[in-house]
Coordinates of C-alpha atoms in Angstrom, one line a residue:
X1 CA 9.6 13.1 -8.7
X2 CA 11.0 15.5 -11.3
X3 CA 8.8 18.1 -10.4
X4 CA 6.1 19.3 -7.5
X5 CA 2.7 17.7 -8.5
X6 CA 0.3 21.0 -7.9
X7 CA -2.4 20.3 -5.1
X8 CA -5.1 20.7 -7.8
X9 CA -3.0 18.0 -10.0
X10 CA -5.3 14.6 -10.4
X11 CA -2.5 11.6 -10.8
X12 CA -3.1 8.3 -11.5
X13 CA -2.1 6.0 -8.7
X14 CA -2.3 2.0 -7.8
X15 CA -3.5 1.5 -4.3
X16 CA -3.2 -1.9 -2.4
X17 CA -5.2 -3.3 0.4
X18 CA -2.5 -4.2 3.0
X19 CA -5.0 -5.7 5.4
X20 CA -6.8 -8.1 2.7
X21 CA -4.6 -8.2 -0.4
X22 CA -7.3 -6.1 -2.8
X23 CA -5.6 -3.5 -5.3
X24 CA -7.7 -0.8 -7.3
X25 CA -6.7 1.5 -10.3
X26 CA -7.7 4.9 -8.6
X27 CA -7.3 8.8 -9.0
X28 CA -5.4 11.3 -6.6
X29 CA -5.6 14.7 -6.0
X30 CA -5.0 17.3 -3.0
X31 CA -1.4 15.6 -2.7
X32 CA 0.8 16.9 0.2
X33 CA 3.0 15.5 2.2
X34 CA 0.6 14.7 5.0
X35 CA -1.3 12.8 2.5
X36 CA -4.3 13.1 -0.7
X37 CA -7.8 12.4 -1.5
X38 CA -8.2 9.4 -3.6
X39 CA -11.1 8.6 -6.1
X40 CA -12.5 5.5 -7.7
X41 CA -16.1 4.1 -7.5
X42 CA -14.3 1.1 -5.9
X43 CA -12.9 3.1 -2.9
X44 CA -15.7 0.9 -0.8
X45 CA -13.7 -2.2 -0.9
X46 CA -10.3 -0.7 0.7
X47 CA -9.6 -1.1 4.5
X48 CA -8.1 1.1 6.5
X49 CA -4.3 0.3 5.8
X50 CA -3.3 1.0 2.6
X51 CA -0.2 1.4 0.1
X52 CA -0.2 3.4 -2.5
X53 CA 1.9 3.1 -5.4
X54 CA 3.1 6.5 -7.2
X55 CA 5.0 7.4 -10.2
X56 CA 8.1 8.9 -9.1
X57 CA 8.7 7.1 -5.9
X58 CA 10.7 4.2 -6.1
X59 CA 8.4 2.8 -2.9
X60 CA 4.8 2.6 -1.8
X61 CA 3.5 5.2 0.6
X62 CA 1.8 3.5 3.4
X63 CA -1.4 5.4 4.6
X64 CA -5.0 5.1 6.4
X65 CA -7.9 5.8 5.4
X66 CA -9.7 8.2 7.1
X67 CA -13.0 8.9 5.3
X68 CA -14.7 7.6 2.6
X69 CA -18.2 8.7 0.7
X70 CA -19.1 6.6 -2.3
X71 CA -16.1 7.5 -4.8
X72 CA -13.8 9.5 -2.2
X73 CA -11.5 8.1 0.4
X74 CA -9.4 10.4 2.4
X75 CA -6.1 9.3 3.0
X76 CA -3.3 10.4 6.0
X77 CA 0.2 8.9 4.9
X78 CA 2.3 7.3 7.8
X79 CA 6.0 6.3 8.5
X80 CA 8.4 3.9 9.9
X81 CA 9.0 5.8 12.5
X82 CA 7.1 4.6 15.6
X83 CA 7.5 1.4 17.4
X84 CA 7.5 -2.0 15.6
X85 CA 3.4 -3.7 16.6
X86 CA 2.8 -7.1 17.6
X87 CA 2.6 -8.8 14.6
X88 CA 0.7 -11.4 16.2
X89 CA -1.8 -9.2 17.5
X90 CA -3.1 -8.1 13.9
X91 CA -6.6 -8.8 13.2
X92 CA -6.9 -11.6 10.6
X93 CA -9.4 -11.5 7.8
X94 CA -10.8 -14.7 5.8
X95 CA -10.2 -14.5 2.3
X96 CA -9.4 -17.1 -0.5
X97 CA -7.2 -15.5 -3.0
X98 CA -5.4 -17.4 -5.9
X99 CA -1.6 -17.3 -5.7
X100 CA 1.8 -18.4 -6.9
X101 CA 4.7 -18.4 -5.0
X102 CA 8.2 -19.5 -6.0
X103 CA 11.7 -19.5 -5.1
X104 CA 13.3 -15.8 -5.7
X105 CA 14.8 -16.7 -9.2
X106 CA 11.3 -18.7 -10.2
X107 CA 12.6 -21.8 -10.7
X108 CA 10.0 -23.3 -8.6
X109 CA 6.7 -22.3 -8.8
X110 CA 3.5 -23.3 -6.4
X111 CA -0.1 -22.8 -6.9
X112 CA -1.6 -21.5 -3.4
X113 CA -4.7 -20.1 -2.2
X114 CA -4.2 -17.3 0.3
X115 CA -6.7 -18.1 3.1
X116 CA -6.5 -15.6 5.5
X117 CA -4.6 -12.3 5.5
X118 CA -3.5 -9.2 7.8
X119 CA -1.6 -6.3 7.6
X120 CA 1.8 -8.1 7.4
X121 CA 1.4 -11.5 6.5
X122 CA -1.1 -14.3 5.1
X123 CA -1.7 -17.8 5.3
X124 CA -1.2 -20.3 2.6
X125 CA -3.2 -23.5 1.5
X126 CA -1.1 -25.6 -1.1
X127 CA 0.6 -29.3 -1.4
X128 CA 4.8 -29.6 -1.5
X129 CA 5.1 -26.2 0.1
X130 CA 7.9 -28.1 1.2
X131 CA 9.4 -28.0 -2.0
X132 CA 10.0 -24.0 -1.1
X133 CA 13.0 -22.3 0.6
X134 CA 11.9 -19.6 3.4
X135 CA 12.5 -17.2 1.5
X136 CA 9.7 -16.7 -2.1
X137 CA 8.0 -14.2 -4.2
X138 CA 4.2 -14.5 -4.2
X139 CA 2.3 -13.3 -7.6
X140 CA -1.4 -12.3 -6.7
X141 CA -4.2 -11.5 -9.1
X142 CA -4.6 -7.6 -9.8
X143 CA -1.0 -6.8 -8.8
X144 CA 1.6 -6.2 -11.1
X145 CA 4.4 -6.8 -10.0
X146 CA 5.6 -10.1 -7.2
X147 CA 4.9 -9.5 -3.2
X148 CA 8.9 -10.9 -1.5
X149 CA 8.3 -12.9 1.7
X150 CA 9.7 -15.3 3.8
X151 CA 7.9 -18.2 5.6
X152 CA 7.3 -18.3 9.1
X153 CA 6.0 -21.7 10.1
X154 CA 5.1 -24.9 8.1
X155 CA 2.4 -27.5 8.5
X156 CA 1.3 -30.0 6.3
X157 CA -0.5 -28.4 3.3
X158 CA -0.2 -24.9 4.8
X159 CA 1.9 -22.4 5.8
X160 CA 2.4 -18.9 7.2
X161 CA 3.9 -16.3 4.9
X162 CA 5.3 -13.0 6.5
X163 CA 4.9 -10.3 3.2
X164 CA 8.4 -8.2 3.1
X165 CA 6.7 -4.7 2.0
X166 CA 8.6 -1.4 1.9
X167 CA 7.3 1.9 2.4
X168 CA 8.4 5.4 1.8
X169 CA 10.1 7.2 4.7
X170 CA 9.1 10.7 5.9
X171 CA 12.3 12.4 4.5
X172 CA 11.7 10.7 1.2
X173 CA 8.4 11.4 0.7
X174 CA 9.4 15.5 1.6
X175 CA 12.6 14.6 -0.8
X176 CA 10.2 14.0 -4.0
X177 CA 8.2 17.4 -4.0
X178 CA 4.4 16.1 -3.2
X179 CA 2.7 18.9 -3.1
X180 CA 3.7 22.4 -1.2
X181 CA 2.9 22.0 2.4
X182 CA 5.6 23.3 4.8
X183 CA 5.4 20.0 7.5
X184 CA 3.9 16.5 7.1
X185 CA 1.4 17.1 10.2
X186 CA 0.7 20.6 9.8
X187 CA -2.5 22.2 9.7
X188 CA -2.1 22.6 6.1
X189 CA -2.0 19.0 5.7
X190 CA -4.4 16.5 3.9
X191 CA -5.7 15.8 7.4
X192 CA -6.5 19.3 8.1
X193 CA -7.8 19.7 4.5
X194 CA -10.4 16.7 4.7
X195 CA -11.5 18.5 7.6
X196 CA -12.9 21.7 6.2
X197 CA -15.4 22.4 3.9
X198 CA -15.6 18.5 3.3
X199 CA -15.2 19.6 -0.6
X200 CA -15.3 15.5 -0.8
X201 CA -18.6 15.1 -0.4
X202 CA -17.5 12.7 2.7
X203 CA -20.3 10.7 4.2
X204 CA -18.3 8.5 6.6
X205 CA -15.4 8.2 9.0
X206 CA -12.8 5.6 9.8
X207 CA -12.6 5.4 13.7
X208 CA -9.5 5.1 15.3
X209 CA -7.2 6.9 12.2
X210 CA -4.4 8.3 12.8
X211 CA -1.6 10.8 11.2
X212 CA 0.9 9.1 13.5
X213 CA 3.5 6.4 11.9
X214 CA 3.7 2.9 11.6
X215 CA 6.4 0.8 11.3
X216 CA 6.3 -1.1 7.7
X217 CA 8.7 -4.3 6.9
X218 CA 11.9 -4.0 4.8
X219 CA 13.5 -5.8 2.1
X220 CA 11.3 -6.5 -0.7
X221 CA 13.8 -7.8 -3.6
X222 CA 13.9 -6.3 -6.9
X223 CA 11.7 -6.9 -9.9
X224 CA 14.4 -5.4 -12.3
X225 CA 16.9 -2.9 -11.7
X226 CA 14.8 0.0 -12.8
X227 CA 12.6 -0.6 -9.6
X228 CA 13.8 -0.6 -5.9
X229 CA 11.0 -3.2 -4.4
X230 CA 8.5 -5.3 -5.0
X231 CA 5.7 -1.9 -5.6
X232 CA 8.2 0.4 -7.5
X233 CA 7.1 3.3 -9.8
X234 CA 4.9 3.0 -12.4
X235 CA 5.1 4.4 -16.2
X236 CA 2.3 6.8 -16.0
X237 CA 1.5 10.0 -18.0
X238 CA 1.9 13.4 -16.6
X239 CA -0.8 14.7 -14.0
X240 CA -3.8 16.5 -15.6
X241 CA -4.6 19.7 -14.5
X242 CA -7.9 20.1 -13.0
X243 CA -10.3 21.7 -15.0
X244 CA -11.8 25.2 -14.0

């Protein structure tokens, strides 16, 4: 970012389901670099592994919900810098989700329903998948921009699709000026912030969170050169002041 965004800034940001493929238009504020309070009466339908999608950063910020009320979710970011997980080992979650996936230059283009999803990768229901190299891009209602992947198995009208996404990296994150605290998991952090006075109004907590890192996938293609993955930065207008 050109400039600090102010803790009291409210920005607009784009934040993606990773765990069932949902995206929501939503409001940030409190932004640090251990994380920020997001707001949208539609905060109820994320999970607890999300990306969000900021203007500024030329990749997603992976984070975890950690408490949500009715219109606030708090939010710890996390980074690639802990062990790769069992990919197998990721819960799976029933969905049915209208798709397209093609070759990377779109030459080829499939109509799919996703069928089941988890944090990394999805399922696919669709006839001449065969048709497809290992290699796609997958357009999904609701997001913007194509999802890169690369298929993992093949069966007749199905197949397994492991989604390429590319988060921000600690340094990066501390490189583009969110907000003013002085270490990522410091007391000062959004952790530590959704902790006092509960300005949030937060009703609920997300067992098991966690302000440690995850590792996230690389190498999401481009969409054009102005963006460096698949979730690059959006046009947006400049953060609002909060009002007194």
């Amino acid at each position: 970012m050109t400039a600090d965004i102010p803790e009291h800034a409210i920005v607009s940001v784009l934040v993606i389901d990773l765990e069932g493929l949902n995206c929501i238009e939503a409001s940030a504020s409190g932004f640090n670099k251990s994380g920020c309070n997001i707001l949208s009466d539609r905060v109820g339908e994320l999970r607890e592994t999300i990306g969000l999608r900021v203007d500024g950063l030329d990749k997603m910020i992976r984070g975890r919900v950690t408490g949500v009320s009715d219109t606030n979710a708090n939010v710890v970011f996390e980074f690639e810098d802990e062990a790769p997980r069992e990919k197998r080992k990721e819960k799976r979650r029933a969905v049915r989700i209208p798709a397209q996936v093609s070759d990377p230059r779109g030459g080829v283009v499939i109509h799919a329903i996703i069928v089941d999803a988890s944090k990394s990768g999805c399922r696919l229901d669709a006839r001449d998948l065969d048709h497809l190299p290992d290699n796609v891009r997958m357009h999904i209602r609701g997001l913007d921009l194509p999802v890169s992947g690369r298929i993992v198995w093949r069966a007749p009208g199905c197949a397994g699709l492991e989604l390429l996404w590319q988060f921000s990296k600690r340094a990066e994150v501390k490189g583009a000026g969110l907000g003013g605290a002085s270490a990522v998991d410091g007391p000062g952090g959004a952790a530590g912030a959704a902790g006092d006075g509960n300005a949030s109004g937060q009703k609920k907590t997300r067992k098991g969170a966690s302000s440690h890192a995850r590792a996230g996938l690389t190498g999401a293609a481009e969409e054009t050169p102005q963006r460096a993955d698949a979730f690059g930065p959006r046009r947006r207008s400049p953060p609002t002041p909060k009002q007194n």
